[in-house]
PDB file of C-alpha atoms in Angstrom:
ATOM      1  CA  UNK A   1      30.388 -23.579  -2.083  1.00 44.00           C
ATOM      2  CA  UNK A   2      28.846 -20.665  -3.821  1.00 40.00           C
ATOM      3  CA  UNK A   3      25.967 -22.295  -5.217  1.00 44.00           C
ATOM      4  CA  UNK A   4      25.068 -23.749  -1.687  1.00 36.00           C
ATOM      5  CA  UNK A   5      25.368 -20.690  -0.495  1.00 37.00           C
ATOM      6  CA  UNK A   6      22.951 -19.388  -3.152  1.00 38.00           C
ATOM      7  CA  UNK A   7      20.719 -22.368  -2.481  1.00 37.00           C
ATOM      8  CA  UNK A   8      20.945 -21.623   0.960  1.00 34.00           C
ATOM      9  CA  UNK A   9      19.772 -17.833   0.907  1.00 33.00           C
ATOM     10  CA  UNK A  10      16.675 -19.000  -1.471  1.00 34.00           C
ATOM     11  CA  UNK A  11      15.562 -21.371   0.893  1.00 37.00           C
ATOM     12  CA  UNK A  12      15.287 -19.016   3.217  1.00 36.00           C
ATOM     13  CA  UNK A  13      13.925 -16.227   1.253  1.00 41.00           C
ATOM     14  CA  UNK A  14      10.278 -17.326   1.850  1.00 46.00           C
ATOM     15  CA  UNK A  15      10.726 -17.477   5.334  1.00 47.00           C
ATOM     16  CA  UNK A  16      12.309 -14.085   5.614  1.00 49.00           C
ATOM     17  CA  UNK A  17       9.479 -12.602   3.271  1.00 50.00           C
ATOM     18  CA  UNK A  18       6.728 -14.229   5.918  1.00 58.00           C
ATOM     19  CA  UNK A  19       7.910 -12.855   8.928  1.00 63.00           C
ATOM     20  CA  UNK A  20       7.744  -9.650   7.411  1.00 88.00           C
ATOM     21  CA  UNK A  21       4.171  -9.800   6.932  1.00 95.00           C
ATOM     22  CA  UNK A  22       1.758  -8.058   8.740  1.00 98.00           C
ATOM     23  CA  UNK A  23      -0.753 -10.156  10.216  1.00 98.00           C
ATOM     24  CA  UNK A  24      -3.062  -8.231  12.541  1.00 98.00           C
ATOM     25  CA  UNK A  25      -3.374  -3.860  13.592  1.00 98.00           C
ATOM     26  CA  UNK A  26      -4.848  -1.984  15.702  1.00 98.00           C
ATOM     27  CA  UNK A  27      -5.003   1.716  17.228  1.00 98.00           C
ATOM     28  CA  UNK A  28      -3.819   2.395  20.581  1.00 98.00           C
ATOM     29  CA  UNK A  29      -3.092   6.008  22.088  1.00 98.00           C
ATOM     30  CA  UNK A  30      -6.735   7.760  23.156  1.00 97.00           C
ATOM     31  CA  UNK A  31      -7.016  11.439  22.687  1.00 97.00           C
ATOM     32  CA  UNK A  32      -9.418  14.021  22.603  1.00 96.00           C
ATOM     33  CA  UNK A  33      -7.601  16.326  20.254  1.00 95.00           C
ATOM     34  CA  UNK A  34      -9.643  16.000  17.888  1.00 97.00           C
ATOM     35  CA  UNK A  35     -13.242  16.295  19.482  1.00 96.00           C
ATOM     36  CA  UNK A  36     -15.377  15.544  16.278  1.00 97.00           C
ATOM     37  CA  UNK A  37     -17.689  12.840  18.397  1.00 96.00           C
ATOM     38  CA  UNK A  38     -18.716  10.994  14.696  1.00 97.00           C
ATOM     39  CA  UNK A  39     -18.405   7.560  16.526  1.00 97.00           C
ATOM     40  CA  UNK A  40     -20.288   8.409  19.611  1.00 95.00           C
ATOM     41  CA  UNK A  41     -17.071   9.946  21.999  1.00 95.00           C
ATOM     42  CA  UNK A  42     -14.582  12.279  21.496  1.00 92.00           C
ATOM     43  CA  UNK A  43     -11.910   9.819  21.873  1.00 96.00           C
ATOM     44  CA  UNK A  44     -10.115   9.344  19.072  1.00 97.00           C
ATOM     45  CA  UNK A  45      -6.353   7.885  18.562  1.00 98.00           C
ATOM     46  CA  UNK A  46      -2.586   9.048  17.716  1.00 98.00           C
ATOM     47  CA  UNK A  47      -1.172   5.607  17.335  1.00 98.00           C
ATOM     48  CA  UNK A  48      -1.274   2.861  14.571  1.00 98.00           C
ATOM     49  CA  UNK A  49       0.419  -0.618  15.949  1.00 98.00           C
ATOM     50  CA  UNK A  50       0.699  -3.479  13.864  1.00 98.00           C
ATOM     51  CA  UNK A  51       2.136  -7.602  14.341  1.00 98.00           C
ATOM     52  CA  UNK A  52       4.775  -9.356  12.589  1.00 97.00           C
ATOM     53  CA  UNK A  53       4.196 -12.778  11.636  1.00 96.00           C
ATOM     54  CA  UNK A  54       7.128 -13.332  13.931  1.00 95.00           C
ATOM     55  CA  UNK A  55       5.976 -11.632  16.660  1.00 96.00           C
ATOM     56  CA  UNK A  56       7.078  -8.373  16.812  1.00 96.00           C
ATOM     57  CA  UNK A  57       5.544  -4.802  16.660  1.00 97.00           C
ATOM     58  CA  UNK A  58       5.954  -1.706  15.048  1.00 97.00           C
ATOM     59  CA  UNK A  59       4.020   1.478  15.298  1.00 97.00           C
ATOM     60  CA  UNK A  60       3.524   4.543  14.400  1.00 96.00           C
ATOM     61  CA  UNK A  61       2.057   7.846  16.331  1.00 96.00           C
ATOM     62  CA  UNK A  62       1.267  11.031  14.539  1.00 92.00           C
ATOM     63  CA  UNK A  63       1.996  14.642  15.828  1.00 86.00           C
ATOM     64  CA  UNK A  64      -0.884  17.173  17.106  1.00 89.00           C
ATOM     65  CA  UNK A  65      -2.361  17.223  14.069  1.00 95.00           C
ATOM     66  CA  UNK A  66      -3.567  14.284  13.276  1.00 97.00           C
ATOM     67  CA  UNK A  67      -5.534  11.016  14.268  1.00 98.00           C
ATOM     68  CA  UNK A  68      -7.003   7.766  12.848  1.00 98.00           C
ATOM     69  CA  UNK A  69     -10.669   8.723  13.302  1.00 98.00           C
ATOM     70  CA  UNK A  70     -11.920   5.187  12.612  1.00 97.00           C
ATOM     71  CA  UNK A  71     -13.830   1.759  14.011  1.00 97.00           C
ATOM     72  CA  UNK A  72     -11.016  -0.215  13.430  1.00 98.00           C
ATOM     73  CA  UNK A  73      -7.786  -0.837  10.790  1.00 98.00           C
ATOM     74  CA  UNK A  74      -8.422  -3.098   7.731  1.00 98.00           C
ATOM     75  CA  UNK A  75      -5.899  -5.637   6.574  1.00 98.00           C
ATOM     76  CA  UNK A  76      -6.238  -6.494   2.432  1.00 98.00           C
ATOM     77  CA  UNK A  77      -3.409  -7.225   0.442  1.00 98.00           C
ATOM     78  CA  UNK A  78      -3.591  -4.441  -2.011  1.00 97.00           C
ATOM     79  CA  UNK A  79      -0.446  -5.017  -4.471  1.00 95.00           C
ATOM     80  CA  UNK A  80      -0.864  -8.910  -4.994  1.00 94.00           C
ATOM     81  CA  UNK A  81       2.278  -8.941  -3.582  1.00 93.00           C
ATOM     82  CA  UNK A  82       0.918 -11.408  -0.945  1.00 94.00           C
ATOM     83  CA  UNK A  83       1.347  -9.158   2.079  1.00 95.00           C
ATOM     84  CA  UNK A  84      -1.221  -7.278   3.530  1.00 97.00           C
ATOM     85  CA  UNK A  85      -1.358  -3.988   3.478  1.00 98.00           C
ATOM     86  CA  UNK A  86      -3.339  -1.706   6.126  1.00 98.00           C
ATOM     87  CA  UNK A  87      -6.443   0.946   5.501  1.00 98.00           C
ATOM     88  CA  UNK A  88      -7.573   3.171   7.756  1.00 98.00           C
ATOM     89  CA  UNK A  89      -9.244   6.656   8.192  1.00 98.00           C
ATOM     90  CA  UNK A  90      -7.377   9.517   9.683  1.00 98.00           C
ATOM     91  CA  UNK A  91      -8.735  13.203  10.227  1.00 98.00           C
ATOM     92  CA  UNK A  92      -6.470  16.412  10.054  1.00 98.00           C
ATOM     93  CA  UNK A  93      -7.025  18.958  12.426  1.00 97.00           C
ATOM     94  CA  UNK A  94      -7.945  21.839   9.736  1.00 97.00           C
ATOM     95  CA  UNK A  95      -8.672  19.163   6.935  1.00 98.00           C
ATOM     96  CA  UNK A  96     -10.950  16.667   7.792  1.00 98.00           C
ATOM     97  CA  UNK A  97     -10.260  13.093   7.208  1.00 98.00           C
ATOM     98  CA  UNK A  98      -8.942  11.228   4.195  1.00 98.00           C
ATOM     99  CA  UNK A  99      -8.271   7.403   3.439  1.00 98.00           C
ATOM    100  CA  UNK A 100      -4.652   6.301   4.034  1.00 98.00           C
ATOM    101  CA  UNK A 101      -2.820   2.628   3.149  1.00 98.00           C
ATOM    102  CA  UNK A 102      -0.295   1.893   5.466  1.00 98.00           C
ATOM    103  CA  UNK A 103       2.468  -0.661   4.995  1.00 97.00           C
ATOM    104  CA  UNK A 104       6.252  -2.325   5.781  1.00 96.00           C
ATOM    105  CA  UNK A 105       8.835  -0.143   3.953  1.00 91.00           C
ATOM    106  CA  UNK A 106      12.864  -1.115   4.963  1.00 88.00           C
ATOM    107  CA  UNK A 107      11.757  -2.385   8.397  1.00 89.00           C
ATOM    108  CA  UNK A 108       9.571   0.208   9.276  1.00 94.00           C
ATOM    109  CA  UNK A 109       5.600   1.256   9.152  1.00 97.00           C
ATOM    110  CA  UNK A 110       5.001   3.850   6.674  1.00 96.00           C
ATOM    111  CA  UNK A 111       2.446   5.704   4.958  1.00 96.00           C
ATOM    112  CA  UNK A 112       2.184   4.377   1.402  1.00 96.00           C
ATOM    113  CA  UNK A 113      -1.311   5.987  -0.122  1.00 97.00           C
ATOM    114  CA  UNK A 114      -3.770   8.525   0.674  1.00 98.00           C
ATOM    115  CA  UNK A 115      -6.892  10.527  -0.606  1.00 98.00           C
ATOM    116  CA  UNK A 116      -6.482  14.013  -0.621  1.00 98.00           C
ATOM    117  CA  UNK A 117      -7.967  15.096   2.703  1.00 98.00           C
ATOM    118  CA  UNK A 118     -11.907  16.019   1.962  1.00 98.00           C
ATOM    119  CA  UNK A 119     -10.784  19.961   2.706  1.00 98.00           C
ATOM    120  CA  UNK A 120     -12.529  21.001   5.902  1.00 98.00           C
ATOM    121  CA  UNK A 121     -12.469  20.170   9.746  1.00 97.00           C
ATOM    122  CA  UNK A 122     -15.170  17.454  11.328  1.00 98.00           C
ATOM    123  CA  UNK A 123     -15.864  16.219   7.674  1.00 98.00           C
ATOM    124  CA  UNK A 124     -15.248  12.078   7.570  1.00 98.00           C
ATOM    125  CA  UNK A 125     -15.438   9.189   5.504  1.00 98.00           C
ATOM    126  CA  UNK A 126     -16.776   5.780   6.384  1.00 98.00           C
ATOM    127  CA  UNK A 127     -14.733   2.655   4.630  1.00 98.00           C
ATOM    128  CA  UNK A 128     -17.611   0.710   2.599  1.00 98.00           C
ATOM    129  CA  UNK A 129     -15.840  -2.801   1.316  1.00 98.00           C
ATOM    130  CA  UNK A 130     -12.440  -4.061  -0.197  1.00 98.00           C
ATOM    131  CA  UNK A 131     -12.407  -6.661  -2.503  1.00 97.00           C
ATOM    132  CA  UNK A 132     -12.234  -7.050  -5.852  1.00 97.00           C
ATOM    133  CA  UNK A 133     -15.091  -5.666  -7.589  1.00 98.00           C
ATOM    134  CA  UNK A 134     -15.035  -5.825 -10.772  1.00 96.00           C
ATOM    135  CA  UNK A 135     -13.410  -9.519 -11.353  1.00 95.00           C
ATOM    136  CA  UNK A 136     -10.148  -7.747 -13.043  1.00 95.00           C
ATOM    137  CA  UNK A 137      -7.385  -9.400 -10.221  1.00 95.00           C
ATOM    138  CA  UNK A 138      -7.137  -6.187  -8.636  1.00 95.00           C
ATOM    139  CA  UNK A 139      -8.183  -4.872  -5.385  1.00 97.00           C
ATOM    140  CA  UNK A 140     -10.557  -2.105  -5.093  1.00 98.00           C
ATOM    141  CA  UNK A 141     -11.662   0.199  -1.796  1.00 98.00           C
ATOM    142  CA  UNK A 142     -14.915   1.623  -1.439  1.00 98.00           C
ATOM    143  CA  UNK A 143     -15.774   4.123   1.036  1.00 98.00           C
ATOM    144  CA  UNK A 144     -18.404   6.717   1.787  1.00 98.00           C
ATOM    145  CA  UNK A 145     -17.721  10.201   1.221  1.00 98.00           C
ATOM    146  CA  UNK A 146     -19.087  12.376   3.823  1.00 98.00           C
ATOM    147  CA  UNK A 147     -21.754   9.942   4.917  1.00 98.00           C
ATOM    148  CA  UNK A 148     -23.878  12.685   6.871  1.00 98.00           C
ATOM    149  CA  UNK A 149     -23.766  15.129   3.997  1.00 98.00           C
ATOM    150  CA  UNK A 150     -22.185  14.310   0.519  1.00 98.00           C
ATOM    151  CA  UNK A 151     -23.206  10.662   0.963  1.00 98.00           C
ATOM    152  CA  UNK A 152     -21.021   9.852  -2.295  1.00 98.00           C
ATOM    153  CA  UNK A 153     -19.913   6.385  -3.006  1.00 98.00           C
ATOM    154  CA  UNK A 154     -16.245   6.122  -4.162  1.00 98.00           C
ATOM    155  CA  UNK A 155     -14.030   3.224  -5.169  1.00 98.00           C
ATOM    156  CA  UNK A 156     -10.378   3.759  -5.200  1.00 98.00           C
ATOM    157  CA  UNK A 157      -7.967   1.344  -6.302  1.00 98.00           C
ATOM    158  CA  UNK A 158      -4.170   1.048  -4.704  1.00 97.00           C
ATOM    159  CA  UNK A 159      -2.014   1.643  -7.692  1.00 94.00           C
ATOM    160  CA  UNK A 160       1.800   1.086  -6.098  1.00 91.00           C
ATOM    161  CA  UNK A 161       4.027   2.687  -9.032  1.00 89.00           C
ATOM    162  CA  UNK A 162       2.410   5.819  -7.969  1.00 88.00           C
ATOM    163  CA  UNK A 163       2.099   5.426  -5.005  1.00 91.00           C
ATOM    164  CA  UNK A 164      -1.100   6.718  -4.939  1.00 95.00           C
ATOM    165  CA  UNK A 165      -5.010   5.783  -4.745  1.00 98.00           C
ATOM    166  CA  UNK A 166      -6.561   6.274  -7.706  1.00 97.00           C
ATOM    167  CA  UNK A 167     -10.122   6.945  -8.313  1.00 97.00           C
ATOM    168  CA  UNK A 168     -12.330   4.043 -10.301  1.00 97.00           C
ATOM    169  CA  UNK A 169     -16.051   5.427 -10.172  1.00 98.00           C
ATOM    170  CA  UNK A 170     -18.008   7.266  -7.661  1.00 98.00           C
ATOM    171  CA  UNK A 171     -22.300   7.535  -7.135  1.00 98.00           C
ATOM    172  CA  UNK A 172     -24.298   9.599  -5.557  1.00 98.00           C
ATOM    173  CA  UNK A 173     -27.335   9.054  -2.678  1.00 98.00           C
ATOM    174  CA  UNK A 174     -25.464   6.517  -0.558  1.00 98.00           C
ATOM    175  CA  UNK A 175     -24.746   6.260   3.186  1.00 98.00           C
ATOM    176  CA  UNK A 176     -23.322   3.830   5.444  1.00 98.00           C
ATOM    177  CA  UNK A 177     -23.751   5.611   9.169  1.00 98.00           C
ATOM    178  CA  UNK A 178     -25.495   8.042  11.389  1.00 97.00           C
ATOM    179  CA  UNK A 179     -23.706  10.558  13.384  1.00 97.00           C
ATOM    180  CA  UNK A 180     -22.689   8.946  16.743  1.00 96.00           C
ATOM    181  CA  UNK A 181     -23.292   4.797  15.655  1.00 97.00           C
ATOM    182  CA  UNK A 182     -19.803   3.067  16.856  1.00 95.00           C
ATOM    183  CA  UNK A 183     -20.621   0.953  13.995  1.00 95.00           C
ATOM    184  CA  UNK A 184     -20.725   1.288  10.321  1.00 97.00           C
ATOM    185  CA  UNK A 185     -23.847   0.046   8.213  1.00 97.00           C
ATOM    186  CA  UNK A 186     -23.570  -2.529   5.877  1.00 96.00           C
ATOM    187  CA  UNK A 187     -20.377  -4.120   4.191  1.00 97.00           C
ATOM    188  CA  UNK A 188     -19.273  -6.519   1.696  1.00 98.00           C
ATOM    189  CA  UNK A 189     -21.837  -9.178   0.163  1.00 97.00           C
ATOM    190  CA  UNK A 190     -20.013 -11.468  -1.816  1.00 95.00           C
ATOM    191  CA  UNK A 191     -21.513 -14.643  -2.666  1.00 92.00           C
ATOM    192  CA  UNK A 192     -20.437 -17.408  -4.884  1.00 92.00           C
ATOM    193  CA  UNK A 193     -21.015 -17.165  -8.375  1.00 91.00           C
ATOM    194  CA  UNK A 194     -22.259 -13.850  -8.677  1.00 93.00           C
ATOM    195  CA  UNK A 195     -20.156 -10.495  -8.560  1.00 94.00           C
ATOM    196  CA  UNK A 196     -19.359  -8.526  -5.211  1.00 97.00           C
ATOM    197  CA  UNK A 197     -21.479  -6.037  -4.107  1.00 98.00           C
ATOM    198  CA  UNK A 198     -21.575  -3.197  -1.325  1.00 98.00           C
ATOM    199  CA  UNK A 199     -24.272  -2.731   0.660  1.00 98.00           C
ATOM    200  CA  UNK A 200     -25.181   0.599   1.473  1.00 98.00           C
ATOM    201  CA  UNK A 201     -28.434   2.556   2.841  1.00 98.00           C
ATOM    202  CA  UNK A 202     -30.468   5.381   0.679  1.00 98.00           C
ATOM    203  CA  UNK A 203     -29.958   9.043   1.722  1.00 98.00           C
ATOM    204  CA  UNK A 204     -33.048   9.079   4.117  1.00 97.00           C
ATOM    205  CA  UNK A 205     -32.114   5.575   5.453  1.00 97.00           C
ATOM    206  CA  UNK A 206     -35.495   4.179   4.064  1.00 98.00           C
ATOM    207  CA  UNK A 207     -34.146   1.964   1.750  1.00 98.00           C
ATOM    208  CA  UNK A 208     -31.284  -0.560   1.643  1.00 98.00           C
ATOM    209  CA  UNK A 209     -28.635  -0.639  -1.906  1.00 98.00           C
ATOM    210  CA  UNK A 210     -26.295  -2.804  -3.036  1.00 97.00           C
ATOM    211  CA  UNK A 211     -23.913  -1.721  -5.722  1.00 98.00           C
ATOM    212  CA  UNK A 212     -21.574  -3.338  -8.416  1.00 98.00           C
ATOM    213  CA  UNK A 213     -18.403  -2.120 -10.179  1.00 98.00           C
ATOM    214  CA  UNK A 214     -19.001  -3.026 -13.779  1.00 97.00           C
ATOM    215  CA  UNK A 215     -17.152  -1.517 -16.637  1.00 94.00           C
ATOM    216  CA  UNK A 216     -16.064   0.910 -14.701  1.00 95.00           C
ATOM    217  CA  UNK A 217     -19.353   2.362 -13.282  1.00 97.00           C
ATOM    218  CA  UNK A 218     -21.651   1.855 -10.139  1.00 98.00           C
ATOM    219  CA  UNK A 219     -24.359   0.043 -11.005  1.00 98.00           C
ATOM    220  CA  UNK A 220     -27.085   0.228  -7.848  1.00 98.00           C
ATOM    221  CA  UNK A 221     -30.493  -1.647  -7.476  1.00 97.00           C
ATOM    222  CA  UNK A 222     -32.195  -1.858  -4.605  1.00 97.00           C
ATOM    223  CA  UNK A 223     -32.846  -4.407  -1.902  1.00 96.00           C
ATOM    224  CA  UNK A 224     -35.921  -3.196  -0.044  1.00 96.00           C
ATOM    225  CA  UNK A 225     -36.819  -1.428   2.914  1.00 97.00           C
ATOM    226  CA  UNK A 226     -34.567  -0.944   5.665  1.00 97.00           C
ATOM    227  CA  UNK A 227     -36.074  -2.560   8.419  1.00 93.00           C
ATOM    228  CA  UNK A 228     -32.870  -2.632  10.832  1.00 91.00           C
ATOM    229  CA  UNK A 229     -30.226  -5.111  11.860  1.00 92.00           C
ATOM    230  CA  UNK A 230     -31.727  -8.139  10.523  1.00 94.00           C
ATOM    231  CA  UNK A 231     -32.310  -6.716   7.234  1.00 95.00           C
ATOM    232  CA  UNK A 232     -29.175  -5.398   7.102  1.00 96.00           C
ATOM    233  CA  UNK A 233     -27.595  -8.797   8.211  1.00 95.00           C
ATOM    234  CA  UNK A 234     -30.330 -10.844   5.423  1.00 95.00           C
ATOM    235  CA  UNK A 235     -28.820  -8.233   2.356  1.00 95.00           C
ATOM    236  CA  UNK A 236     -25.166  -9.117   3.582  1.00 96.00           C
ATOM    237  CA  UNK A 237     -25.724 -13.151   3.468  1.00 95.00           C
ATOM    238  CA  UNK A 238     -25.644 -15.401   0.608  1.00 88.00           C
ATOM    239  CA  UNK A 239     -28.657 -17.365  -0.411  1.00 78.00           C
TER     240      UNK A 239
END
């Protein structure tokens, strides 16, 4: 009886495991608490609400101080752990924003990862790509710092004995928006047989980048002018 019982609880392991996965998020809660206006309103969020492959919800909502200050929340499975975990930006109220990796601790949504929060009020990141980058089996992040002023490139990987982000390589003279866009400028170009890259904009928005991760350094070259969407949407496709 005890090893069918044993057999039994195996079987169902998997099962158990999947409908503990998260398998789509979003923000909910509008407020103006925060009125920074980066993405065109001053209507930001206090809520992060994520599915259950069976269905349900959980959520989260943050106190006065704090808001996810962001397009939309990312799903990537960060710990190979085959899960997904969730990204997002979020802005303190005296701090600015940082980069945060939500994810399913006994039950519940929690916070498992942040950046340390860039230090000063209405001063924001904008999330670049997450993938792989460098071909290791490990997930990377890469995000903007401070695309309006710093315009720093950083990649961060997820490491979860921390927990904590760490920091992989960073470059300077990249951007990814414009004060008041709702949408963030290029993205991800990965393309069969040849490495990942992101795809940023130079400084002055001329000029249109796309970066590896290789040995542990940003490698940039550039793509050519900037000409708009259609460039932008021509250095994200694959030949």
């Amino acid at each position: 009886m005890r090893r069918l019982a044993s057999a039994l609880l195996l079987a169902l392991a998997p099962a158990a495991l999947s409908a503990q996965t998260i398998t789509s998020a979003r923000y909910e809660g509008p407020t103006d608490r925060y009125p920074h206006g980066v993405l065109g309103d001053a209507v930001e969020h206090d809520t992060l609400a994520v599915t259950l492959a069976d269905g349900r919800t959980l959520a989260l909502r943050w106190p006065d101080t704090l808001v996810f200050e962001d397009t939309a929340p990312r799903l990537a499975d960060l710990d190979g752990d085959g899960g997904a975990e969730v990204v997002v930006v979020e802005s303190h109220e005296g701090q600015g924003a940082r980069l945060a990796v939500y994810g399913l601790s006994g039950g519940t949504l929690a916070l498992r990862a942040a950046t340390p929060f860039i230090g000063t009020r209405f001063r924001w990141l904008a999330p670049a790509a997450i993938a792989d980058l460098d071909g290791d089996g490990r997930v990377e992040i890469a995000y903007v710092d401070r695309p309006h002023l710093a315009r720093v490139l950083r990649v961060v990987r997820y490491d979860p004995a921390g927990p904590r982000l760490a920091e992989v390589a960073s470059a300077e003279g990249h951007t990814n928006h414009r004060i008041g866009d709702r949408e963030i400028l290029g993205g991800l170009r990965a393309c069969p047989g040849t490495p990942p890259e992101i795809v940023t904009a130079s400084p002055d928005w001329t000029r249109l980048m796309a970066t590896r991760l290789e040995g542990g350094r940003l490698v940039t070259r550039d793509l050519g002018p900037n000409g708009g969407p259609g460039a932008v949407a021509q250095a994200l496709a694959c030949p």
